[in-house]
XYZ file of C-alpha atoms in Angstrom:
299
model
C 82.201 92.225 96.625
C 79.089 91.635 94.531
C 77.479 89.450 97.205
C 78.133 91.190 100.519
C 75.862 89.743 103.196
C 75.644 89.066 106.909
C 78.528 86.581 106.751
C 80.975 88.797 104.870
C 84.300 89.232 106.684
C 86.110 92.563 106.619
C 89.801 93.291 106.036
C 91.514 96.604 105.408
C 94.628 98.674 104.924
C 95.518 101.505 107.308
C 97.570 104.400 105.970
C 97.706 108.189 105.679
C 97.365 108.841 102.799
C 95.924 105.600 101.458
C 93.729 106.561 98.482
C 96.532 105.564 96.077
C 96.759 102.003 97.427
C 96.211 99.113 95.037
C 95.925 96.605 97.878
C 92.096 96.644 97.885
C 91.983 95.816 94.170
C 94.388 92.894 94.369
C 92.960 91.362 97.557
C 89.346 91.695 96.451
C 90.328 90.004 93.186
C 91.629 87.047 95.190
C 88.413 86.884 97.215
C 86.388 86.697 94.009
C 88.639 84.095 92.381
C 88.861 81.849 95.453
C 85.205 82.208 96.445
C 85.981 83.839 99.792
C 83.158 85.869 101.325
C 85.184 88.910 102.371
C 85.793 92.557 101.495
C 88.992 94.609 101.797
C 88.748 98.385 102.246
C 91.131 101.371 102.624
C 91.066 103.457 105.814
C 93.007 106.665 106.542
C 92.563 107.537 110.226
C 94.252 110.727 111.367
C 97.490 110.025 113.279
C 95.964 111.075 116.600
C 93.167 108.527 116.065
C 95.239 105.558 114.909
C 95.208 103.727 118.251
C 91.427 104.111 118.354
C 91.232 102.716 114.830
C 93.068 99.576 115.923
C 90.740 99.207 118.890
C 87.857 99.448 116.444
C 89.497 96.779 114.277
C 89.599 94.470 117.306
C 86.097 95.285 118.503
C 84.586 94.729 115.052
C 86.611 91.511 114.661
C 88.094 92.311 111.281
C 89.777 89.239 109.757
C 93.057 91.032 109.081
C 94.775 94.188 107.920
C 97.756 95.684 106.185
C 99.519 98.750 107.556
C 101.417 101.288 105.465
C 103.075 104.697 105.847
C 103.167 106.284 108.439
C 101.806 103.643 110.811
C 104.206 100.704 110.457
C 106.184 101.768 113.530
C 103.203 102.425 115.805
C 103.102 98.932 117.338
C 106.029 99.297 119.743
C 106.450 100.762 123.197
C 109.628 102.642 124.069
C 111.216 99.421 125.372
C 110.383 97.551 122.144
C 107.497 95.566 123.607
C 104.222 95.123 121.753
C 101.774 98.031 121.557
C 98.226 97.779 120.126
C 98.791 94.064 119.373
C 99.354 91.028 121.602
C 102.364 89.479 119.875
C 105.100 90.572 117.486
C 107.122 88.357 115.130
C 110.899 88.187 115.549
C 111.544 90.146 112.346
C 109.102 92.846 113.458
C 110.853 93.063 116.817
C 114.171 93.576 115.051
C 112.926 96.024 112.446
C 110.445 97.946 114.576
C 107.981 97.589 111.716
C 104.586 95.959 111.194
C 102.738 95.785 107.891
C 100.379 92.880 108.595
C 97.878 92.193 111.369
C 96.461 88.689 111.768
C 94.849 86.508 114.418
C 96.921 83.681 115.888
C 95.767 80.243 114.712
C 93.017 81.964 112.722
C 90.920 82.585 115.828
C 89.339 85.971 115.137
C 89.040 87.962 118.358
C 91.785 85.946 120.056
C 95.494 86.842 120.017
C 96.262 89.672 117.597
C 99.683 89.344 115.968
C 101.823 91.816 114.059
C 104.496 90.968 111.494
C 106.074 92.366 108.358
C 106.013 90.732 104.924
C 107.979 93.556 103.249
C 111.261 91.631 102.949
C 109.560 88.711 101.224
C 108.043 91.110 98.730
C 111.335 92.785 97.872
C 113.408 89.599 97.519
C 110.807 87.720 95.497
C 110.274 90.733 93.265
C 113.990 90.766 92.414
C 114.043 87.001 91.843
C 110.978 87.204 89.598
C 112.885 89.732 87.474
C 115.900 87.465 87.094
C 118.010 89.097 89.816
C 119.455 86.911 92.554
C 119.774 89.012 95.729
C 122.478 86.814 97.213
C 126.225 87.464 97.546
C 125.860 90.876 95.893
C 127.050 94.373 96.729
C 123.818 96.193 97.540
C 123.066 99.802 98.452
C 119.828 100.200 100.390
C 118.368 103.707 100.507
C 116.617 104.588 103.765
C 116.374 103.398 107.364
C 112.605 103.310 107.952
C 110.404 100.312 108.670
C 110.503 98.811 105.173
C 114.250 99.442 104.872
C 114.982 97.679 108.168
C 112.952 94.617 107.162
C 114.559 94.411 103.735
C 118.033 94.961 105.219
C 117.544 92.071 107.643
C 116.741 89.662 104.822
C 119.527 90.936 102.556
C 122.159 90.448 105.265
C 120.693 87.050 106.087
C 121.301 86.074 102.447
C 125.000 86.953 102.696
C 124.933 90.197 100.737
C 127.516 92.933 101.198
C 125.162 95.695 102.327
C 125.584 99.449 102.615
C 122.887 101.618 104.209
C 122.409 105.049 102.599
C 120.825 107.698 104.852
C 120.575 111.451 105.259
C 122.931 111.352 108.224
C 125.695 108.944 109.205
C 124.200 108.591 112.696
C 120.812 107.304 111.513
C 122.370 104.770 109.195
C 124.920 103.653 111.765
C 122.213 102.757 114.269
C 120.697 100.311 111.776
C 124.090 98.986 110.701
C 125.122 98.356 114.314
C 121.956 96.408 115.063
C 122.428 94.291 111.910
C 126.080 93.637 112.706
C 125.089 92.536 116.194
C 122.301 90.280 114.897
C 124.645 88.710 112.334
C 127.866 88.728 114.328
C 129.362 85.840 112.335
C 129.081 87.672 109.010
C 132.530 88.239 107.497
C 131.732 91.649 105.989
C 129.976 94.100 108.329
C 127.188 96.352 107.119
C 128.535 99.726 105.995
C 126.985 103.207 106.024
C 127.169 106.244 103.775
C 125.106 109.387 103.270
C 123.091 110.543 100.274
C 125.543 113.418 99.962
C 128.534 111.074 99.609
C 126.842 108.267 97.686
C 127.691 109.418 94.145
C 131.407 109.019 94.881
C 131.019 105.308 95.771
C 127.898 104.301 93.832
C 129.800 102.553 91.013
C 130.829 99.832 93.492
C 127.301 98.411 93.799
C 125.563 95.666 91.829
C 122.083 96.544 93.102
C 120.538 99.779 94.386
C 117.210 99.518 96.240
C 115.120 102.563 97.119
C 113.331 101.738 100.373
C 112.156 105.318 100.997
C 108.882 106.909 99.907
C 110.682 109.564 97.823
C 109.128 109.699 94.365
C 105.754 108.325 95.438
C 102.617 110.005 94.107
C 101.877 112.909 94.337
C 105.599 113.834 94.567
C 106.422 112.175 91.253
C 109.162 114.652 90.296
C 111.358 113.712 93.258
C 114.195 111.183 93.338
C 116.350 110.047 96.282
C 119.433 109.992 94.012
C 120.974 112.199 91.363
C 121.627 110.870 87.872
C 125.395 110.731 88.440
C 124.798 108.127 91.170
C 123.605 105.576 88.590
C 125.807 103.493 86.296
C 125.213 101.272 83.299
C 124.740 97.603 84.175
C 123.484 98.183 87.704
C 120.129 96.890 88.901
C 117.933 99.652 90.333
C 114.848 98.608 92.273
C 112.195 100.888 93.762
C 109.689 99.761 96.396
C 107.444 102.690 95.360
C 104.772 101.442 92.934
C 102.735 104.609 92.381
C 103.736 105.756 89.802
C 104.923 102.475 88.183
C 108.002 104.217 86.746
C 109.339 106.600 89.387
C 111.731 109.389 88.463
C 114.550 107.265 89.905
C 113.700 104.382 87.572
C 113.321 106.686 84.595
C 116.815 108.074 85.210
C 118.152 104.545 85.703
C 116.735 103.407 82.358
C 118.371 106.380 80.663
C 121.725 105.373 82.177
C 121.414 101.787 80.939
C 120.479 100.146 84.233
C 118.145 97.194 84.641
C 115.081 98.484 86.502
C 112.716 96.607 88.790
C 109.446 98.368 89.596
C 107.690 98.303 92.947
C 104.550 96.577 91.714
C 106.074 93.118 92.137
C 107.044 93.861 95.722
C 103.509 94.980 96.485
C 102.080 91.793 94.994
C 104.475 89.414 96.748
C 104.283 91.053 100.178
C 100.505 91.173 99.751
C 100.388 87.471 98.991
C 102.364 86.666 102.145
C 99.834 88.708 104.143
C 96.937 86.932 102.430
C 98.384 83.538 103.385
C 98.429 84.663 107.028
C 94.707 85.439 106.820
C 93.576 82.529 104.650
C 96.091 79.656 104.912
C 93.656 76.861 104.041
C 92.224 78.678 101.031
C 95.693 79.168 99.499
C 97.515 75.966 100.445
C 96.799 74.192 97.136
C 97.553 77.198 94.912
C 100.946 78.190 93.507
C 102.413 81.647 93.994
C 102.289 82.115 90.222
C 98.559 81.406 90.104
C 97.772 83.735 92.962
C 100.001 86.630 91.876
C 98.519 86.453 88.372
C 95.055 86.990 89.874
C 96.312 89.866 92.015
C 97.980 91.611 89.079
C 94.844 91.295 86.982
C 92.841 92.814 89.817
C 95.256 95.742 90.088
C 94.906 96.452 86.369
C 91.123 96.727 86.703
C-alpha cells in the first residue's frame, strides 16, 4: 500500500454495508508480507447498481474480489445458470452462493469464475479451536448463502445436521436439496424452527449461527434465547463484528465452549487469496499466512 504505482493490481470486497469489513486489513497485510504489488479496497454499491459494479470490475481488470451480504446470491439466473460471471463452482451451484471472484488459470480479463470459500472457513475455524466437525449432532441456524455452503460441507463430513429457520418451509427446501445430494447418507437432514428450537436444543453437540443476527450495528440481537443453550455445547458464530456477539456472551454464561467468527473470516479469506495468488502462497503454511492476516486485522 505504501508503494502504489502503475503496476499495482486492484482487488476488493463488495457488500452493503461494508465499512465494518476487516478483509482489507488482512489481505493488504499479506500483500506487504509477501511483496505483492496489489491493493484491496472495500466497495458498497447500491443494490440497483451491483451488476454495473461487476461490469466495472471486469472492465478495469481487477485481480479478484470477495462478495459479502447481500450480494452473495446475485450470480444466478432463475434457472440456476451463471449470472455476471462466466463459470460457477459445483459448491456454488448447489448453495446458490458466491463469495469469491477469480480469473480462471490466473488470466486476468479471461474467464471470470465464482465460488464460495465459506465452508472452508467455518470447518477450519472449528478445527483450529479443537472441535472436530465430524460425526456430530449439529444445529445450523439460517438458510442463506453462507448457511447453505456450510451445510453442504457438514453433511459431506457425516454430521447429523438439523437446519433451524424461521419457517419450516424455508428450512425444508434446503434439507431436501441436501438429502438429494447425499442420498446415501444414513441420517437425513432434519428441520426445526427458531420457535421450537429450545425444546430440542439439548440434543446438539454444536450450534452454528450462520445468520447475520447480532452483527454490528445490531449488537444487542441474538438468534437464540438463553434457554436454548446448554453447558458443554460448542457454540460458533460466523459473525465477527463484534468479536463476542450477544449469542456468544450468553453461551459463555451458560458454560458453553465458544468459537468466534474471526477464525472463519481468516480461513475463508486465505482460501480466496490462494485463488488469486497460487504461486505466491504455494510454499507457505496456513499457519504462517493466517498469523500475518490476524496481525493485519489487529492493526
